CSV table of C-alpha atoms in Angstrom, one decimal:
chain,number,residue,atom,x,y,z
A,1,UNK,CA,28.1,19.3,-31.1
A,2,UNK,CA,24.8,20.9,-30.4
A,3,UNK,CA,23.1,17.7,-31.5
A,4,UNK,CA,25.2,15.6,-29.2
A,5,UNK,CA,24.4,18.0,-26.3
A,6,UNK,CA,20.7,17.6,-27.0
A,7,UNK,CA,21.0,13.8,-27.1
A,8,UNK,CA,23.2,13.2,-24.1
A,9,UNK,CA,22.2,16.1,-21.9
A,10,UNK,CA,24.4,18.1,-19.5
A,11,UNK,CA,25.6,15.0,-17.6
A,12,UNK,CA,28.2,14.6,-20.4
A,13,UNK,CA,30.7,17.0,-21.9
A,14,UNK,CA,31.7,16.8,-25.5
A,15,UNK,CA,35.3,16.0,-26.0
A,16,UNK,CA,35.5,14.4,-29.6
A,17,UNK,CA,33.3,13.2,-32.4
A,18,UNK,CA,34.0,10.7,-35.1
A,19,UNK,CA,32.8,13.1,-37.8
A,20,UNK,CA,35.4,15.7,-36.8
A,21,UNK,CA,38.2,13.2,-36.4
A,22,UNK,CA,38.6,12.9,-40.2
A,23,UNK,CA,39.5,16.6,-40.4
A,24,UNK,CA,42.4,16.3,-37.9
A,25,UNK,CA,44.9,15.2,-40.5
A,26,UNK,CA,47.1,17.9,-41.7
A,27,UNK,CA,46.5,20.1,-38.6
A,28,UNK,CA,49.0,21.1,-35.9
A,29,UNK,CA,49.1,19.4,-32.4
A,30,UNK,CA,47.4,22.4,-30.8
A,31,UNK,CA,44.5,22.3,-33.3
A,32,UNK,CA,44.2,18.6,-33.0
A,33,UNK,CA,44.0,18.8,-29.2
A,34,UNK,CA,41.3,21.5,-29.4
A,35,UNK,CA,39.2,19.4,-31.9
A,36,UNK,CA,39.5,16.1,-30.1
A,37,UNK,CA,35.9,15.3,-29.0
A,38,UNK,CA,34.7,12.2,-27.2
A,39,UNK,CA,31.9,11.7,-24.9
A,40,UNK,CA,33.3,11.4,-21.4
A,41,UNK,CA,30.8,11.2,-18.5
A,42,UNK,CA,31.4,13.7,-15.7
A,43,UNK,CA,32.0,12.4,-12.2
A,44,UNK,CA,28.7,12.7,-10.3
A,45,UNK,CA,29.0,13.6,-6.7
A,46,UNK,CA,26.8,12.3,-3.9
A,47,UNK,CA,23.8,14.4,-3.3
A,48,UNK,CA,22.6,15.3,0.2
A,49,UNK,CA,19.0,15.0,-1.1
A,50,UNK,CA,18.2,12.8,-4.1
A,51,UNK,CA,15.8,13.8,-6.9
A,52,UNK,CA,13.1,11.5,-5.4
A,53,UNK,CA,13.4,13.3,-2.0
A,54,UNK,CA,15.3,10.7,-0.1
A,55,UNK,CA,17.9,12.1,2.3
A,56,UNK,CA,21.2,10.4,2.1
A,57,UNK,CA,21.8,10.5,5.8
A,58,UNK,CA,22.6,7.5,8.0
A,59,UNK,CA,22.5,7.7,11.8
A,60,UNK,CA,25.5,6.2,13.5
A,61,UNK,CA,26.9,5.8,17.0
A,62,UNK,CA,23.4,5.8,18.6
A,63,UNK,CA,24.4,3.3,21.3
A,64,UNK,CA,21.6,3.0,23.9
A,65,UNK,CA,19.6,5.7,22.1
A,66,UNK,CA,18.0,3.0,19.9
A,67,UNK,CA,15.6,2.3,22.8
A,68,UNK,CA,13.9,5.6,22.1
A,69,UNK,CA,12.5,4.1,18.9
A,70,UNK,CA,10.5,1.7,21.0
A,71,UNK,CA,9.0,4.5,23.1
A,72,UNK,CA,7.2,5.7,20.0
A,73,UNK,CA,6.4,2.2,18.7
A,74,UNK,CA,3.5,3.3,16.5
A,75,UNK,CA,5.6,5.8,14.5
A,76,UNK,CA,8.4,3.3,14.3
A,77,UNK,CA,6.1,0.7,12.7
A,78,UNK,CA,4.7,3.3,10.2
A,79,UNK,CA,8.2,4.2,9.1
A,80,UNK,CA,9.2,0.6,8.5
A,81,UNK,CA,9.2,-0.8,4.9
A,82,UNK,CA,6.2,-2.6,3.7
A,83,UNK,CA,7.7,-6.1,3.9
A,84,UNK,CA,8.5,-5.6,7.6
A,85,UNK,CA,5.0,-4.2,8.2
A,86,UNK,CA,3.4,-7.2,6.6
A,87,UNK,CA,5.7,-9.6,8.5
A,88,UNK,CA,4.9,-8.0,11.9
A,89,UNK,CA,1.2,-7.9,11.0
A,90,UNK,CA,1.0,-11.6,10.2
A,91,UNK,CA,3.4,-12.6,13.1
A,92,UNK,CA,1.4,-10.7,15.7
A,93,UNK,CA,-2.0,-12.2,14.7
A,94,UNK,CA,-0.5,-15.7,14.4
A,95,UNK,CA,1.1,-15.5,17.9
A,96,UNK,CA,-2.0,-14.0,19.5
A,97,UNK,CA,-4.3,-16.6,17.9
A,98,UNK,CA,-2.1,-19.5,19.0
A,99,UNK,CA,-1.8,-18.1,22.5
A,100,UNK,CA,-5.5,-17.6,23.0
A,101,UNK,CA,-6.3,-21.1,21.5
A,102,UNK,CA,-3.8,-22.6,23.9
A,103,UNK,CA,-5.5,-20.9,26.8
A,104,UNK,CA,-8.9,-22.4,25.8
A,105,UNK,CA,-7.2,-25.8,25.4
A,106,UNK,CA,-5.6,-25.5,28.9
A,107,UNK,CA,-9.0,-24.8,30.5
A,108,UNK,CA,-10.5,-27.8,28.7
A,109,UNK,CA,-7.6,-29.9,29.8
A,110,UNK,CA,-7.6,-28.9,33.5
A,111,UNK,CA,-11.4,-29.4,33.7
A,112,UNK,CA,-11.2,-32.8,32.1
A,113,UNK,CA,-13.4,-31.8,29.2
A,114,UNK,CA,-11.2,-33.5,26.6
A,115,UNK,CA,-12.1,-36.9,28.1
A,116,UNK,CA,-15.6,-36.3,29.2
A,117,UNK,CA,-16.9,-34.4,26.2
A,118,UNK,CA,-18.8,-37.4,24.8
A,119,UNK,CA,-20.5,-38.2,28.1
A,120,UNK,CA,-24.2,-37.5,27.7
A,121,UNK,CA,-25.0,-35.7,31.0
A,122,UNK,CA,-21.7,-33.8,31.3
A,123,UNK,CA,-21.6,-30.0,30.7
A,124,UNK,CA,-18.2,-28.9,29.5
A,125,UNK,CA,-16.8,-25.4,29.6
A,126,UNK,CA,-16.9,-25.2,25.8
A,127,UNK,CA,-19.1,-27.6,23.9
A,128,UNK,CA,-17.6,-29.8,21.3
A,129,UNK,CA,-13.9,-29.0,22.1
A,130,UNK,CA,-12.0,-32.2,22.1
A,131,UNK,CA,-8.4,-31.2,21.2
A,132,UNK,CA,-6.2,-28.3,20.3
A,133,UNK,CA,-7.5,-27.9,16.7
A,134,UNK,CA,-11.1,-27.7,17.9
A,135,UNK,CA,-10.0,-25.2,20.6
A,136,UNK,CA,-8.3,-23.1,17.9
A,137,UNK,CA,-11.4,-23.3,15.7
A,138,UNK,CA,-13.6,-22.1,18.6
A,139,UNK,CA,-11.3,-19.1,19.2
A,140,UNK,CA,-11.3,-18.2,15.5
A,141,UNK,CA,-15.2,-18.4,15.4
A,142,UNK,CA,-15.6,-16.1,18.4
A,143,UNK,CA,-12.8,-13.7,17.5
A,144,UNK,CA,-14.0,-13.2,13.9
A,145,UNK,CA,-17.6,-13.3,15.1
A,146,UNK,CA,-18.4,-16.1,12.7
A,147,UNK,CA,-20.5,-18.1,15.2
A,148,UNK,CA,-21.3,-21.4,13.4
A,149,UNK,CA,-23.2,-22.5,16.6
A,150,UNK,CA,-21.5,-25.9,16.9
A,151,UNK,CA,-18.9,-24.8,19.5
A,152,UNK,CA,-20.1,-22.5,22.3
A,153,UNK,CA,-19.3,-21.5,25.8
A,154,UNK,CA,-21.5,-22.6,28.7
A,155,UNK,CA,-22.5,-20.9,31.9
A,156,UNK,CA,-20.9,-23.7,34.0
A,157,UNK,CA,-17.4,-22.3,33.4
A,158,UNK,CA,-16.6,-19.0,35.2
A,159,UNK,CA,-12.9,-19.1,34.1
A,160,UNK,CA,-14.0,-19.4,30.5
A,161,UNK,CA,-16.2,-16.3,30.9
A,162,UNK,CA,-13.2,-14.3,32.3
A,163,UNK,CA,-11.0,-15.6,29.4
A,164,UNK,CA,-13.7,-14.6,26.9
A,165,UNK,CA,-13.7,-11.1,28.3
A,166,UNK,CA,-9.9,-10.9,28.2
A,167,UNK,CA,-10.0,-12.2,24.6
A,168,UNK,CA,-12.4,-9.5,23.5
A,169,UNK,CA,-10.3,-6.7,25.0
A,170,UNK,CA,-7.0,-8.1,23.7
A,171,UNK,CA,-8.5,-8.6,20.2
A,172,UNK,CA,-9.8,-5.0,20.1
A,173,UNK,CA,-6.4,-3.6,21.1
A,174,UNK,CA,-4.5,-5.6,18.6
A,175,UNK,CA,-7.0,-4.8,15.8
A,176,UNK,CA,-6.9,-1.0,16.6
A,177,UNK,CA,-3.1,-1.0,16.8
A,178,UNK,CA,-2.2,-3.0,13.7
A,179,UNK,CA,-5.1,-2.0,11.4
A,180,UNK,CA,-4.6,1.7,12.4
A,181,UNK,CA,-0.9,1.3,11.5
A,182,UNK,CA,-1.6,-0.2,8.1
A,183,UNK,CA,-4.3,2.5,7.4
A,184,UNK,CA,-1.9,5.3,8.2
A,185,UNK,CA,0.9,3.8,6.1
A,186,UNK,CA,-1.4,3.3,3.1
A,187,UNK,CA,-2.8,6.8,3.3
A,188,UNK,CA,0.6,8.5,3.2
A,189,UNK,CA,0.9,10.3,-0.1
A,190,UNK,CA,4.6,9.4,-0.6
A,191,UNK,CA,4.2,8.4,-4.2
A,192,UNK,CA,2.8,11.9,-5.0
A,193,UNK,CA,6.4,13.0,-5.3
A,194,UNK,CA,6.7,10.8,-8.4
A,195,UNK,CA,4.4,13.2,-10.4
A,196,UNK,CA,6.0,16.4,-9.2
A,197,UNK,CA,9.2,17.2,-11.0
A,198,UNK,CA,12.0,19.7,-10.4
A,199,UNK,CA,14.6,20.8,-13.0
A,200,UNK,CA,17.6,18.6,-13.3
A,201,UNK,CA,19.8,21.8,-13.1
A,202,UNK,CA,19.3,25.4,-12.2
A,203,UNK,CA,20.5,28.2,-14.4
A,204,UNK,CA,21.7,31.8,-13.8
A,205,UNK,CA,20.8,34.5,-16.4
A,206,UNK,CA,19.4,38.0,-16.6
A,207,UNK,CA,15.7,38.4,-16.0
A,208,UNK,CA,14.0,41.8,-15.7
A,209,UNK,CA,17.4,43.4,-15.6
A,210,UNK,CA,18.5,41.4,-12.6
A,211,UNK,CA,20.9,38.5,-12.3
A,212,UNK,CA,18.6,35.6,-11.3
A,213,UNK,CA,19.0,31.9,-10.4
A,214,UNK,CA,16.1,30.0,-11.9
A,215,UNK,CA,14.7,26.4,-12.0
A,216,UNK,CA,11.4,24.9,-12.9
A,217,UNK,CA,8.8,22.8,-11.1
A,218,UNK,CA,5.9,21.0,-12.7
A,219,UNK,CA,2.9,18.8,-11.8
A,220,UNK,CA,2.1,15.9,-14.0
A,221,UNK,CA,-1.3,15.1,-12.5
A,222,UNK,CA,-4.6,16.8,-13.2
A,223,UNK,CA,-5.2,17.0,-9.5
A,224,UNK,CA,-3.7,20.1,-7.9
A,225,UNK,CA,-1.6,20.8,-4.8
A,226,UNK,CA,-3.7,23.1,-2.7
A,227,UNK,CA,-2.0,25.9,-0.8
A,228,UNK,CA,1.4,25.0,-2.4
A,229,UNK,CA,4.4,26.9,-1.0
A,230,UNK,CA,8.0,26.5,-2.0
A,231,UNK,CA,11.2,27.1,-0.1
A,232,UNK,CA,14.8,26.8,-1.0
A,233,UNK,CA,17.8,25.9,1.2
A,234,UNK,CA,21.5,26.3,0.3
A,235,UNK,CA,23.6,23.6,1.8
A,236,UNK,CA,27.3,24.2,2.0
A,237,UNK,CA,30.2,24.0,4.4
A,238,UNK,CA,31.7,27.1,6.0
A,239,UNK,CA,33.9,28.2,8.8
A,240,UNK,CA,32.8,30.8,11.3
A,241,UNK,CA,35.1,33.7,12.4
A,242,UNK,CA,35.6,31.8,15.7
A,243,UNK,CA,37.1,28.9,13.7
A,244,UNK,CA,34.2,26.5,14.0
A,245,UNK,CA,33.7,24.4,10.9
A,246,UNK,CA,30.0,23.8,9.9
A,247,UNK,CA,29.9,20.9,7.4
A,248,UNK,CA,26.2,21.4,6.4
A,249,UNK,CA,25.3,25.0,7.0
A,250,UNK,CA,21.8,25.8,5.8
A,251,UNK,CA,21.1,29.2,4.2
A,252,UNK,CA,17.7,30.4,3.1
A,253,UNK,CA,17.3,31.5,-0.5
A,254,UNK,CA,14.7,34.1,-1.1
A,255,UNK,CA,12.3,32.9,-3.8
A,256,UNK,CA,9.6,35.6,-3.3
A,257,UNK,CA,8.7,35.6,0.4
A,258,UNK,CA,8.1,39.4,0.5
A,259,UNK,CA,6.1,39.5,-2.8
A,260,UNK,CA,4.1,36.2,-2.3
A,261,UNK,CA,5.8,34.5,-5.3
A,262,UNK,CA,6.5,31.5,-3.1
A,263,UNK,CA,2.7,30.8,-3.0
A,264,UNK,CA,2.2,28.6,-6.1
A,265,UNK,CA,-0.8,28.0,-8.3
A,266,UNK,CA,0.7,24.8,-9.8
A,267,UNK,CA,-1.5,24.1,-12.8
A,268,UNK,CA,1.3,24.4,-15.3
A,269,UNK,CA,5.1,24.3,-15.0
A,270,UNK,CA,6.4,27.4,-13.2
A,271,UNK,CA,9.8,29.0,-13.1
A,272,UNK,CA,11.1,29.7,-9.6
A,273,UNK,CA,13.4,32.7,-9.4
A,274,UNK,CA,16.0,33.8,-6.8
A,275,UNK,CA,17.4,37.3,-7.4
A,276,UNK,CA,21.2,37.4,-6.8
A,277,UNK,CA,21.4,40.7,-4.9
A,278,UNK,CA,23.4,41.9,-2.0
A,279,UNK,CA,21.4,39.7,0.4
A,280,UNK,CA,22.0,36.5,-1.7
A,281,UNK,CA,24.6,33.9,-0.7
A,282,UNK,CA,25.8,33.9,-4.3
A,283,UNK,CA,26.5,37.6,-4.4
A,284,UNK,CA,30.2,37.4,-3.7
A,285,UNK,CA,30.8,34.3,-6.0
A,286,UNK,CA,32.1,34.5,-9.5
A,287,UNK,CA,31.4,32.1,-12.3
A,288,UNK,CA,34.6,30.2,-11.7
A,289,UNK,CA,34.2,30.1,-7.9
A,290,UNK,CA,30.6,28.8,-8.3
A,291,UNK,CA,31.9,25.9,-10.5
A,292,UNK,CA,34.5,25.1,-7.9
A,293,UNK,CA,32.3,25.4,-4.8
A,294,UNK,CA,30.7,22.4,-3.3
A,295,UNK,CA,27.1,23.3,-2.5
A,296,UNK,CA,23.6,22.0,-3.0
A,297,UNK,CA,20.3,23.7,-3.5
A,298,UNK,CA,17.4,21.8,-1.7
A,299,UNK,CA,13.9,22.6,-2.8
A,300,UNK,CA,11.0,22.0,-0.4
A,301,UNK,CA,7.5,22.1,-1.7
A,302,UNK,CA,4.6,21.9,0.8
A,303,UNK,CA,0.9,21.6,0.1
A,304,UNK,CA,-2.3,19.6,0.5
A,305,UNK,CA,-3.0,16.8,-1.9
A,306,UNK,CA,-6.4,17.7,-3.4
A,307,UNK,CA,-7.7,14.1,-3.8
A,308,UNK,CA,-6.9,12.9,-0.3
A,309,UNK,CA,-6.8,16.1,1.8
A,310,UNK,CA,-3.4,15.1,3.3
A,311,UNK,CA,-0.6,17.6,3.7
A,312,UNK,CA,2.6,16.6,1.9
A,313,UNK,CA,6.1,17.9,1.9
A,314,UNK,CA,8.2,17.1,-1.2
A,315,UNK,CA,12.0,17.5,-1.4
A,316,UNK,CA,14.5,17.6,-4.2
A,317,UNK,CA,17.8,19.2,-5.3
A,318,UNK,CA,18.3,21.3,-8.4
A,319,UNK,CA,22.1,21.8,-8.6
């Protein structure tokens, strides 16, 4: 049985094994029922916070409040998934380029440059712009500061000079917004959580003569978390004396705030301890009631990533 527990872990409970079924013959019904052992997976309940830190919360019934996302457009773009970021990035540049190229083509068309461009003594607004593709190439050369020298703006076109200034300002704004958004998204250390691991389960046992809830946290990378601090929240539903039902009440678990044990030097796996004393939310719970209660322990680890200098908050649950 112990070998099966080591192999399958705590997500399974041992009910019967084939090796023990041969000894069931000749035994009473009660003994056979006690020795029937099969591996039956326990029913897993939905977590409020997954192991990877993702919160299983969906916002509904927002109605007209969705317009608030547009008021903070930069943060909204950063929070989008990568495929939508790349789509918006390509779409914005494509639309802006086609719009500005159309403006140069309209100027050339209204001035008659498309028909008079080959006249020897005629000075067009933009030299060597005969159609829309040539106007598009002129815009790309000026916007990307390539400057081949074949197409250029002349001083006989004041509207072209104004459009050129507008193009420079618009291009700077678009570059600052989109490139800044992509840079912020790439610099987010979200994947750092993949190399910081919490225990699958927490345990309760005696330590230093006190009943203690314990779990472990470890760092898989050689780079450290600077100024790492850990906090624990107990999420459970409760009813107030006034009759109000709180579906997700958050209670703080003391993991060493007064002694400084919550400040971690995470160079090796550490055991985080919560003493179950009179101030603990688990003080009035027995072993049977703890198994029947529906609650979740959320662990929050905050620190600065040593390699990037970015602050990071990592979340997980250790039920």
